[in-house]
GROMACS .gro file of C-alpha atoms in nm:
model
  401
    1UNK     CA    1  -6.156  -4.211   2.978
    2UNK     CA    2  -5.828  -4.040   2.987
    3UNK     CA    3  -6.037  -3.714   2.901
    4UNK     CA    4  -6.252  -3.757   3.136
    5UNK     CA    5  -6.028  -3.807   3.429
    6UNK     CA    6  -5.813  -3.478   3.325
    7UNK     CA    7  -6.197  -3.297   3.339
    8UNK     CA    8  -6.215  -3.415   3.668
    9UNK     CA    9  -5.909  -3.321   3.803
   10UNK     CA   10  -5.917  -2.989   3.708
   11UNK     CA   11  -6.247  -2.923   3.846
   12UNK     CA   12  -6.094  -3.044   4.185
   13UNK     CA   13  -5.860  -2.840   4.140
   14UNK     CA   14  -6.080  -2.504   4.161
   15UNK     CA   15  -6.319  -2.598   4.417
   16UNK     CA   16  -6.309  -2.492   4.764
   17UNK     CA   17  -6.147  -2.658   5.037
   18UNK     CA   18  -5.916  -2.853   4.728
   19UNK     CA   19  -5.717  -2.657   4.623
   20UNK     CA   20  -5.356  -2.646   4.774
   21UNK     CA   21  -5.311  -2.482   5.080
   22UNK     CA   22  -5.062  -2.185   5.101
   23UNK     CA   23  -4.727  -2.303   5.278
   24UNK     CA   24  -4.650  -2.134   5.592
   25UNK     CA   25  -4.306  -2.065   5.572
   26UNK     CA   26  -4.202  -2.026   5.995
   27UNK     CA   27  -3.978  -1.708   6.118
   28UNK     CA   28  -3.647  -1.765   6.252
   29UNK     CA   29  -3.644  -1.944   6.646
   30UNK     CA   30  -3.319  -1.728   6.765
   31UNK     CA   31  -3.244  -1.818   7.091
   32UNK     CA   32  -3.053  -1.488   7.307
   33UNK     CA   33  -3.071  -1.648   7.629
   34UNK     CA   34  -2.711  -1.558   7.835
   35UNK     CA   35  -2.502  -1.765   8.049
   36UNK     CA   36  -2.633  -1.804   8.428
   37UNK     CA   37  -2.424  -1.559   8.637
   38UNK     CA   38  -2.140  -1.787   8.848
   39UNK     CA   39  -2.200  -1.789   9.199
   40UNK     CA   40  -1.914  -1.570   9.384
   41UNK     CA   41  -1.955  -1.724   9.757
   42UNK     CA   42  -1.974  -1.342   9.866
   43UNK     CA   43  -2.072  -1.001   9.721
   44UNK     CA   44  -2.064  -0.926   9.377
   45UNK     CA   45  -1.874  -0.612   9.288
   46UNK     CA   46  -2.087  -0.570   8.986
   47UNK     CA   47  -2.363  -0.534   9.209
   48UNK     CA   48  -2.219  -0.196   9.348
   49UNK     CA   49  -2.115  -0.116   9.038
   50UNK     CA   50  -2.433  -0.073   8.879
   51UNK     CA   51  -2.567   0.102   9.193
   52UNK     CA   52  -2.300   0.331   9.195
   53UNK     CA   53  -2.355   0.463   8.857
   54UNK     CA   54  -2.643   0.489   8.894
   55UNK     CA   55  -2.623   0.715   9.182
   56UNK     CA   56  -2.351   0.887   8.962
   57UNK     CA   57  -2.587   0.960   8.690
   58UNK     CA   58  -2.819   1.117   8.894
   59UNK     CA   59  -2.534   1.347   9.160
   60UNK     CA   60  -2.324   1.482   8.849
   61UNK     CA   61  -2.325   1.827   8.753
   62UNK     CA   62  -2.014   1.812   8.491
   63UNK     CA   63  -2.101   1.671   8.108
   64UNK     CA   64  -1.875   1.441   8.031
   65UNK     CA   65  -1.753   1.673   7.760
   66UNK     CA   66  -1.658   1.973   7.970
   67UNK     CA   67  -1.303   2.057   7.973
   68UNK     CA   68  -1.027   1.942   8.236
   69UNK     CA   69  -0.980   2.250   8.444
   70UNK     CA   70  -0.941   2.292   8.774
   71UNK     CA   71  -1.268   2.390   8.895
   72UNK     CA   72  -1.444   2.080   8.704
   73UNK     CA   73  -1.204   1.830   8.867
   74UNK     CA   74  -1.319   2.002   9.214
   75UNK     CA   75  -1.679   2.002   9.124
   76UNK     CA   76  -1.691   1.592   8.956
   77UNK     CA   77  -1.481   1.531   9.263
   78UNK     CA   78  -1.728   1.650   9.504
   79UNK     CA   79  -2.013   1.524   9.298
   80UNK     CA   80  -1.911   1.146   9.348
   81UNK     CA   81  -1.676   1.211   9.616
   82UNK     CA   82  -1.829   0.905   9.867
   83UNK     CA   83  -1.914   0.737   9.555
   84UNK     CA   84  -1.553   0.678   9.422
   85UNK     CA   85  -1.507   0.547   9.828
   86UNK     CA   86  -1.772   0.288   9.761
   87UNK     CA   87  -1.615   0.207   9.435
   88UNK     CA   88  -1.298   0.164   9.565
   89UNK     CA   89  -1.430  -0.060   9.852
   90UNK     CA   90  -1.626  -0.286   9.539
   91UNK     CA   91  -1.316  -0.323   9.384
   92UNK     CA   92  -1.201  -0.578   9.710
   93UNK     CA   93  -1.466  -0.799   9.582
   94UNK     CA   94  -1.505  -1.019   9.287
   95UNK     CA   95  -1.688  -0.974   8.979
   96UNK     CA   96  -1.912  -1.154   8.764
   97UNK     CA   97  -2.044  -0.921   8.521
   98UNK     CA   98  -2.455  -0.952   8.514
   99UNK     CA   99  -2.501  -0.923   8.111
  100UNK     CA  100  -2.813  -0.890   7.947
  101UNK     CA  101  -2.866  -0.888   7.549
  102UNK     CA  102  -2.975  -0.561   7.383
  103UNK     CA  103  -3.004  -0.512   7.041
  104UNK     CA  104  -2.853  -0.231   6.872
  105UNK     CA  105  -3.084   0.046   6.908
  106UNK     CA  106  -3.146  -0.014   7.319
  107UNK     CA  107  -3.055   0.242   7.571
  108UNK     CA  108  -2.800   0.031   7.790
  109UNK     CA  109  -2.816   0.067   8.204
  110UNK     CA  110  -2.502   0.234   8.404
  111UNK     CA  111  -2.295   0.335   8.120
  112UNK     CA  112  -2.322   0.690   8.156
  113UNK     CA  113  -2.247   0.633   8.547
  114UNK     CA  114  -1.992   0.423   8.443
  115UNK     CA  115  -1.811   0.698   8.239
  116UNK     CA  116  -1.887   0.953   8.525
  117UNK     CA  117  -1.723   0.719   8.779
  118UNK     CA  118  -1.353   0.694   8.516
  119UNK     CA  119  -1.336   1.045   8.451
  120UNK     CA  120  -1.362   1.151   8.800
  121UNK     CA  121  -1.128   0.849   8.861
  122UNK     CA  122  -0.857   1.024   8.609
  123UNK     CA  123  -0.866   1.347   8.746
  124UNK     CA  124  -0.823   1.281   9.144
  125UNK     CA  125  -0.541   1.058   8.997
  126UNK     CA  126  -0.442   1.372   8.819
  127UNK     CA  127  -0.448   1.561   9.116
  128UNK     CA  128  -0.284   1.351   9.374
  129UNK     CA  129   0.015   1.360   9.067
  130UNK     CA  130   0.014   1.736   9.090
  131UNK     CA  131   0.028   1.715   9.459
  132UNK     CA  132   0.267   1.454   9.436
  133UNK     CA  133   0.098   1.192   9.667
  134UNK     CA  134   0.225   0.928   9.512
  135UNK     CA  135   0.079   0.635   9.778
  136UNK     CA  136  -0.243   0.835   9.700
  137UNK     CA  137  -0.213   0.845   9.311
  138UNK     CA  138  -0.077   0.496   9.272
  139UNK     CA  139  -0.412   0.385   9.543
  140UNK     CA  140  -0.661   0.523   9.311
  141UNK     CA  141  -0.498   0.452   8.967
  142UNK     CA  142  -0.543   0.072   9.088
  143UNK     CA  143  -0.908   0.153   9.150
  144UNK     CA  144  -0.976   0.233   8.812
  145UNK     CA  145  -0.771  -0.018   8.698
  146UNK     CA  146  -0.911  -0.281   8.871
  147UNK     CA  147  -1.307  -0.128   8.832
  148UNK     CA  148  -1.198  -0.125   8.399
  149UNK     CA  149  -1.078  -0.450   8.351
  150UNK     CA  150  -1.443  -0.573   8.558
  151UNK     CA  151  -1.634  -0.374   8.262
  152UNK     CA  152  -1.464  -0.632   8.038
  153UNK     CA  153  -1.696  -0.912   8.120
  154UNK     CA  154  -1.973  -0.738   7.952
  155UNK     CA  155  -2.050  -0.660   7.594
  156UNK     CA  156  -1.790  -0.481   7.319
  157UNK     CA  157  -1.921  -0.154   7.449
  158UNK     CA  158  -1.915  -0.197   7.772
  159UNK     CA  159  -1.487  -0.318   7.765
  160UNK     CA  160  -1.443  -0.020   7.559
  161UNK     CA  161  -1.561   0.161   7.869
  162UNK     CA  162  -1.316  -0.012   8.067
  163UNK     CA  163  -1.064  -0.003   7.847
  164UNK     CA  164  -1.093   0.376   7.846
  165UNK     CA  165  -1.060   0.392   8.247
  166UNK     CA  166  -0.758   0.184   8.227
  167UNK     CA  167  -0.604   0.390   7.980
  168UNK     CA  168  -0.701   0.768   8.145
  169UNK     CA  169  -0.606   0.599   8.502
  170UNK     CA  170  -0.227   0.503   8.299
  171UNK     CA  171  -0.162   0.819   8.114
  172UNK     CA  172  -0.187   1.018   8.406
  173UNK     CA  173   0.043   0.842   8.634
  174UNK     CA  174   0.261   0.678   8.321
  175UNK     CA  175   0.443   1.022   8.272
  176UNK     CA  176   0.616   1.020   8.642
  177UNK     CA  177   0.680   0.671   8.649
  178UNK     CA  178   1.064   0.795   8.730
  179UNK     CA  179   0.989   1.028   9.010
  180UNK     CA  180   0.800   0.770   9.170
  181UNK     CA  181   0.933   0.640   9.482
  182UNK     CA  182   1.068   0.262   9.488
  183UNK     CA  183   0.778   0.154   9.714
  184UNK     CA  184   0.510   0.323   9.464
  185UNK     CA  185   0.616   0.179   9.181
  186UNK     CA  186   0.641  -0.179   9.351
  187UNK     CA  187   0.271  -0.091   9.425
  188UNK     CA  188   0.194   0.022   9.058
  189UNK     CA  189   0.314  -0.281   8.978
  190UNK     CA  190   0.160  -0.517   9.154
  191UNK     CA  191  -0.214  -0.331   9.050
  192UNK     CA  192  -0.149  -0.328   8.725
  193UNK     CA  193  -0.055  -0.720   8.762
  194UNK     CA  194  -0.408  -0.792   8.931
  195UNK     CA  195  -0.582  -0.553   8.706
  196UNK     CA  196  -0.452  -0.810   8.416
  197UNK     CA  197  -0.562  -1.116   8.591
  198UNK     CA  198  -0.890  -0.973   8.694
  199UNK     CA  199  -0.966  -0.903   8.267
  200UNK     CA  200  -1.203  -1.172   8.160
  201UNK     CA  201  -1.078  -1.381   7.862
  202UNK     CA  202  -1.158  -1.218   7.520
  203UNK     CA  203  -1.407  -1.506   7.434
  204UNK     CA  204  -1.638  -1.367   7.745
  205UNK     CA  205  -1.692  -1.088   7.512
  206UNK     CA  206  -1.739  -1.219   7.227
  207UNK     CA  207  -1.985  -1.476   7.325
  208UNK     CA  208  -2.202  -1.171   7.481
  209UNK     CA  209  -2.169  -0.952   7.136
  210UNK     CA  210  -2.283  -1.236   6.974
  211UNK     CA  211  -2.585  -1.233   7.181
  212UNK     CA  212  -2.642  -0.846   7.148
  213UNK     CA  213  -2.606  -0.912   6.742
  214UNK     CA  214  -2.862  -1.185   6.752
  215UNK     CA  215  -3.077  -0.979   6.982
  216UNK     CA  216  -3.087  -0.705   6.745
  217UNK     CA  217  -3.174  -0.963   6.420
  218UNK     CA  218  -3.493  -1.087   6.663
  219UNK     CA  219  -3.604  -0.748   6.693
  220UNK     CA  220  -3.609  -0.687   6.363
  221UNK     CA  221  -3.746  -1.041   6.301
  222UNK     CA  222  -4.034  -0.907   6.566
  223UNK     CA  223  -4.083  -0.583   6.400
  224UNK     CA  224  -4.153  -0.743   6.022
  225UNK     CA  225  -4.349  -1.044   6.228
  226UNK     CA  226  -4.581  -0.799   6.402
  227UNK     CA  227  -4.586  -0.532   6.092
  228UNK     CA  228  -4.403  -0.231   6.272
  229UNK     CA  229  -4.134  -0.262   6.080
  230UNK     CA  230  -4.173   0.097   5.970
  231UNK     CA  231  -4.153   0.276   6.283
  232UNK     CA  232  -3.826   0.014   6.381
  233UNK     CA  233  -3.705   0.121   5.997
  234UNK     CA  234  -3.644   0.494   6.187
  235UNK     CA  235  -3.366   0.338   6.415
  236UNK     CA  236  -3.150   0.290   6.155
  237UNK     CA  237  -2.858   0.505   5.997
  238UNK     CA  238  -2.874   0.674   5.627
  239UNK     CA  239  -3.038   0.474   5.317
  240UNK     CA  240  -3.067   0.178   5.549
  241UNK     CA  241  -3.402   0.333   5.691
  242UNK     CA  242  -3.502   0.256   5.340
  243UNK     CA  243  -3.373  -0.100   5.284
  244UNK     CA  244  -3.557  -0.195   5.618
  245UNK     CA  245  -3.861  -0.045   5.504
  246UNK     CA  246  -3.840  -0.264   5.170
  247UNK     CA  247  -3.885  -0.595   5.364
  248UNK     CA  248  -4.185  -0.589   5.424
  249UNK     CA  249  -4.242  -0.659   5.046
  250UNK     CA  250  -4.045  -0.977   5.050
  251UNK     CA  251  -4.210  -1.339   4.957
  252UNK     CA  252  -4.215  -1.533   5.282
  253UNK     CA  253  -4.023  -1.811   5.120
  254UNK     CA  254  -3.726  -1.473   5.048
  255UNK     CA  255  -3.806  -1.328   5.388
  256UNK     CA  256  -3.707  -1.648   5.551
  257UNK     CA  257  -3.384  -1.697   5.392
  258UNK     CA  258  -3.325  -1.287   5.463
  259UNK     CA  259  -3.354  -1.390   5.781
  260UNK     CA  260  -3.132  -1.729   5.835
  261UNK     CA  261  -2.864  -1.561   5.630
  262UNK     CA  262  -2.837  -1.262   5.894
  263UNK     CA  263  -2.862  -1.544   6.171
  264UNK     CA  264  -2.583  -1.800   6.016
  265UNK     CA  265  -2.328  -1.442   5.959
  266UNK     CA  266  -2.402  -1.396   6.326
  267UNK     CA  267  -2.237  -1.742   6.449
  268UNK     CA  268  -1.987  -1.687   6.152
  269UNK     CA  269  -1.875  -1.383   6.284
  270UNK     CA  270  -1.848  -1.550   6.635
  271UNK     CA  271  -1.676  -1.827   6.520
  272UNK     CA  272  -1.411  -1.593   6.342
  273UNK     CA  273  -1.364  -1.373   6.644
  274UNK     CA  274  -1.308  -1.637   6.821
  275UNK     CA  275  -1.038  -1.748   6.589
  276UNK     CA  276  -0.871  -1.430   6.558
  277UNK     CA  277  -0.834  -1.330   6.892
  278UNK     CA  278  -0.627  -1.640   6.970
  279UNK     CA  279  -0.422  -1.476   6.723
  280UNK     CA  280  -0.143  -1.235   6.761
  281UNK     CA  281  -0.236  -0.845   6.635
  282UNK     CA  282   0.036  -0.816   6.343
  283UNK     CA  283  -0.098  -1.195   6.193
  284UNK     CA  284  -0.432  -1.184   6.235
  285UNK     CA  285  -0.663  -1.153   5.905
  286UNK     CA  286  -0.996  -0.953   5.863
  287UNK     CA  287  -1.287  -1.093   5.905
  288UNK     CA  288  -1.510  -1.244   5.625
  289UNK     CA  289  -1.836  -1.153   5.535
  290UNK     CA  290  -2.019  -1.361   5.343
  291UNK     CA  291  -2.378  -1.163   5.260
  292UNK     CA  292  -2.411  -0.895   4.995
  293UNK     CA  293  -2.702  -0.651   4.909
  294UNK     CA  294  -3.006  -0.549   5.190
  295UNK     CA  295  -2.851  -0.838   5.427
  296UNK     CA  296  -2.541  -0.728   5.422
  297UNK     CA  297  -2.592  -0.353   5.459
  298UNK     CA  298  -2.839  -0.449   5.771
  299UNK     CA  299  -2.588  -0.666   5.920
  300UNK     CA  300  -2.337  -0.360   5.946
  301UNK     CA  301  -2.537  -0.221   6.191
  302UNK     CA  302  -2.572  -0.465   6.403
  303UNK     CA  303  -2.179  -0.573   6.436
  304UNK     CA  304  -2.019  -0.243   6.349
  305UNK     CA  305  -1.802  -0.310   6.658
  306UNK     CA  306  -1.622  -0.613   6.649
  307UNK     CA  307  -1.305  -0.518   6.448
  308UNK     CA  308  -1.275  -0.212   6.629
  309UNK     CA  309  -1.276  -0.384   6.979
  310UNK     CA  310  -1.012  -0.664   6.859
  311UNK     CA  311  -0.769  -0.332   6.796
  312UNK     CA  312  -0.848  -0.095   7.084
  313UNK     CA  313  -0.819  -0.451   7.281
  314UNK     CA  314  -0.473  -0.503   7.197
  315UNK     CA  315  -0.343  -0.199   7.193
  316UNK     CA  316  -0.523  -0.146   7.565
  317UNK     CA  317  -0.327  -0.524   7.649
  318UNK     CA  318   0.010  -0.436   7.497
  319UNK     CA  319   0.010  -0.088   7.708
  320UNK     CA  320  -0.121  -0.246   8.025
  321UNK     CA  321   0.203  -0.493   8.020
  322UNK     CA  322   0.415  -0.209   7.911
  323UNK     CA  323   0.283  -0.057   8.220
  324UNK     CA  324   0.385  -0.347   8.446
  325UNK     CA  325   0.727  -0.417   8.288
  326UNK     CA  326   0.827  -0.018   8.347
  327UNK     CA  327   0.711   0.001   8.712
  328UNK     CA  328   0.856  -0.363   8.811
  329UNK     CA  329   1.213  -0.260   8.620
  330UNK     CA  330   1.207   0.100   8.785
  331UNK     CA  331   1.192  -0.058   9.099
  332UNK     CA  332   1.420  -0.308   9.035
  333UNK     CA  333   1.668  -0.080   8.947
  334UNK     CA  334   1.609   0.099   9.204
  335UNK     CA  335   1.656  -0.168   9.478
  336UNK     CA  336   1.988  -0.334   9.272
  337UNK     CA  337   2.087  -0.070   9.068
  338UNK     CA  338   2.119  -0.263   8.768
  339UNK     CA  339   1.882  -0.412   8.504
  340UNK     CA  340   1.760  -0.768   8.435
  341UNK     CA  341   1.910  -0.937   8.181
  342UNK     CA  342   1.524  -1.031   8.000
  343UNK     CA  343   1.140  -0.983   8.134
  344UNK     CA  344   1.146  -1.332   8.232
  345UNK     CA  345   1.060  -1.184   8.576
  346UNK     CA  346   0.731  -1.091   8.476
  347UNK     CA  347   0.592  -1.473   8.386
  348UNK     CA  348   0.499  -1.557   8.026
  349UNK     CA  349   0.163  -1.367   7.960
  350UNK     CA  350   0.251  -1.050   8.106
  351UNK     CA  351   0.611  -1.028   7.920
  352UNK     CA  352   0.391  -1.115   7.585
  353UNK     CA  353   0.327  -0.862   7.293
  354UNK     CA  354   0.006  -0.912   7.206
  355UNK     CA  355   0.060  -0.812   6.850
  356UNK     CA  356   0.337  -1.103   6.803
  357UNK     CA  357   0.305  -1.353   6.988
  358UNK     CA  358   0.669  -1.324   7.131
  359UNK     CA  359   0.845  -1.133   7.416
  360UNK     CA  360   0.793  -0.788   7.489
  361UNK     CA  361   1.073  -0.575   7.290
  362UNK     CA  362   1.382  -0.526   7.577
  363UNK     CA  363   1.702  -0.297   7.561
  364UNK     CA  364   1.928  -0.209   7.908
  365UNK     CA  365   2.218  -0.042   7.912
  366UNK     CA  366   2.379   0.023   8.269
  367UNK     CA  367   2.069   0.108   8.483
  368UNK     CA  368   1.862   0.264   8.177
  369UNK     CA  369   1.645   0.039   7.941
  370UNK     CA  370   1.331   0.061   7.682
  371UNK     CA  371   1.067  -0.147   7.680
  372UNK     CA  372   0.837  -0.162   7.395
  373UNK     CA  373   0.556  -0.363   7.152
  374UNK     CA  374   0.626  -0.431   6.809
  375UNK     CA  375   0.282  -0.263   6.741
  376UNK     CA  376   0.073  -0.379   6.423
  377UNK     CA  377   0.358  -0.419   6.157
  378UNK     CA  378   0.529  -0.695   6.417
  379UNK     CA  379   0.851  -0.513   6.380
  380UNK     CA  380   1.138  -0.449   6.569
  381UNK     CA  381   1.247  -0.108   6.537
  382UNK     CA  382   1.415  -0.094   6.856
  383UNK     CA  383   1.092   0.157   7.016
  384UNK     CA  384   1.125   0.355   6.778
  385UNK     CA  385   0.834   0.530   6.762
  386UNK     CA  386   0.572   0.874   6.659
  387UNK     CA  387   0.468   1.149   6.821
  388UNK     CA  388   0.118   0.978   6.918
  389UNK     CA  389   0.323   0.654   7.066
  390UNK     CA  390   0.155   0.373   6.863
  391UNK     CA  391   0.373   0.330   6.529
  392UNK     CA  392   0.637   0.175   6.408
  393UNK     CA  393   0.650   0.063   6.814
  394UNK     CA  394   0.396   0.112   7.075
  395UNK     CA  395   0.550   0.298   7.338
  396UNK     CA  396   0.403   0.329   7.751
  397UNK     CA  397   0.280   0.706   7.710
  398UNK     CA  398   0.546   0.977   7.775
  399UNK     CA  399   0.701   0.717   8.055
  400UNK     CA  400   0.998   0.877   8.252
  401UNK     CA  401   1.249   0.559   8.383
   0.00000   0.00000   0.00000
């Protein structure tokens, strides 16, 4: 009987419609949706902004690599000349930065613009300094201040663009800090204060990188899904090309955990970002990674930029508030001819290193003082500092007081 049975069973087991049907193993559900826009009960300066650049794009006849001489700053100037006047009237308005995932490979909208718009912003600073219009100088350096710290609320690449008006807009004013009239400073000041308050919090950031990196995994996800993951393979950098290539061999049951491994580093890397950035520059740890082989050398691609942003971010914070505390003292010394005894003056966040945790490094003697970070070592060395301004202490650039 027992024979008989096992007979049976086997024959089952080789006829069709019995045998046992192949397990479809489902792709990854990766949800890239981004936060609804916040109502901003009037216009929205992002708005202009994108239709600015865009109009920049298209009106400029300098590359943005051609060198800083005086018939380029002409030219850029009278490329975007009523441009920068529309910029400047944006910048009354609030912003609420209109992001929009992209994976790693996508061309991006208004960047270029975006870069067109701070370099010409630089160099009429630049040349109200030379002509030393001052009101002028200080009026458009809180322009691009104020039109940087708006690119914030986008992705990592898009505050690195605003981080790098914010710092051309500093450096060419920072240098004649002490020529500047009282008045001019006060007004240096007091941009450079609403620039700081205008910066969306770090996690804004984050939070949309997060949703570019998990944009770029569903495209890839798409690509092996749809079998193109050849022609997608091509976007990639060096040997990778190769790796990518390779999935397509994977078991479905391997292909799926390829898959939710890139997806869990994703909200790991969040998570950690998140965790770091609440934590002073000089303390903070690297981040983890937790994936190794094909995933991991994938992944690299996708979130090359997060450790990078965390440093250009603090160093871009620490020399904004260096900024504020050099203007706001020059005046003051001005007006009472003597120092303050601390930064107290400035309120808590804005006296802050950001690479410690702790007040802003202070010395006055008479009506003369230094002000200065700690920089990445979270050292005191009393500003002392190198020739490019960043180490041991980060210095304002070249700042006369």
């Amino acid at each position: 009987m027992r024979r008989t049975l096992a007979v049976v069973l086997a024959l089952l087991a080789v006829l069709p419609g019995c045998r046992r049907a192949k397990v479809d193993v489902p792709y990854e559900a990766i949800d890239t949706r981004a936060r609804p826009v916040a109502p901003t009960n009037g216009p929205n300066a992002f708005d202009d902004y994108a239709r600015i650049a865009d109009r920049a794009e298209a009106a400029s006849t300098v590359s943005l690599d051609a060198r800083d001489t005086p018939g380029n700053r002409r030219k850029a100037d009278r490329d975007v000349a009523d441009l920068l006047d529309q910029l400047s009237k944006a910048t009354m308005h609030r912003c609420e930065f209109k992001f929009k995932p992209a994976g790693a490979f996508e061309a991006r909208p208004h960047r270029l613009g975006w870069l067109i718009l701070g370099r010409a912003l630089v160099w009429r600073v630049q040349a109200r300094v030379d002509s030393e219009d001052w009101d002028a100088a200080v009026g458009w350096a809180n322009v691009g201040m104020a039109f940087g710290a708006d690119l914030c609320g986008g992705s990592m690449a898009d505050a690195t663009i605003g981080y790098s008006v914010m710092d051309g807009v500093r450096k060419a004013l920072a240098p004649y800090i002490g020529m500047m009239p009282i008045a001019a400073n006060e007004s240096l000041a007091q941009g450079t204060t609403d620039a700081l308050a205008r910066m969306p919090d770090a996690s804004v950031t984050i939070h949309n990188e997060s949703l570019n990196v998990l944009e770029s995994i569903k495209e890839l996800q798409d690509a092996h899904k749809s079998g193109k993951l050849d022609a997608f393979a091509e976007k990639f950098h060096g040997k990778t090309v190769g790796t990518v290539r390779a999935l397509k061999d994977m078991q479905p049951e391997e292909r799926s955990e390829f898959f939710k491994s890139l997806v869990a580093e994703a909200r790991s890397l969040t998570d950690q970002l998140l965790e770091r950035i609440a934590t002073p520059g000089a303390k903070r740890g690297p981040v983890e990674d937790h994936l190794s082989g094909s995933a991991k050398e994938v992944f690299v691609q996708f979130a090359a930029q997060a450790e990078p942003w965390m440093a250009v971010r603090d160093r871009e914070i620490a020399r904004m508030r260096l900024l504020l505390a050099t203007t706001a003292l020059t005046a003051r010394v001005g007006r009472t001819n003597k120092t303050p005894d601390d930064l107290s003056f400035l309120g808590e966040e804005n006296s802050t290193d950001p690479y410690t945790g702790y007040q802003l490094g202070y010395i006055s003697y008479g009506r003369d003082f230094v002000v200065y970070s700690y920089g990445i070592d979270g050292k005191d060395d009393r500003g002392d500092t190198n020739a490019a301004q960043t180490d041991p202490d980060l210095v304002l650039e070249d700042a006369l007081h």
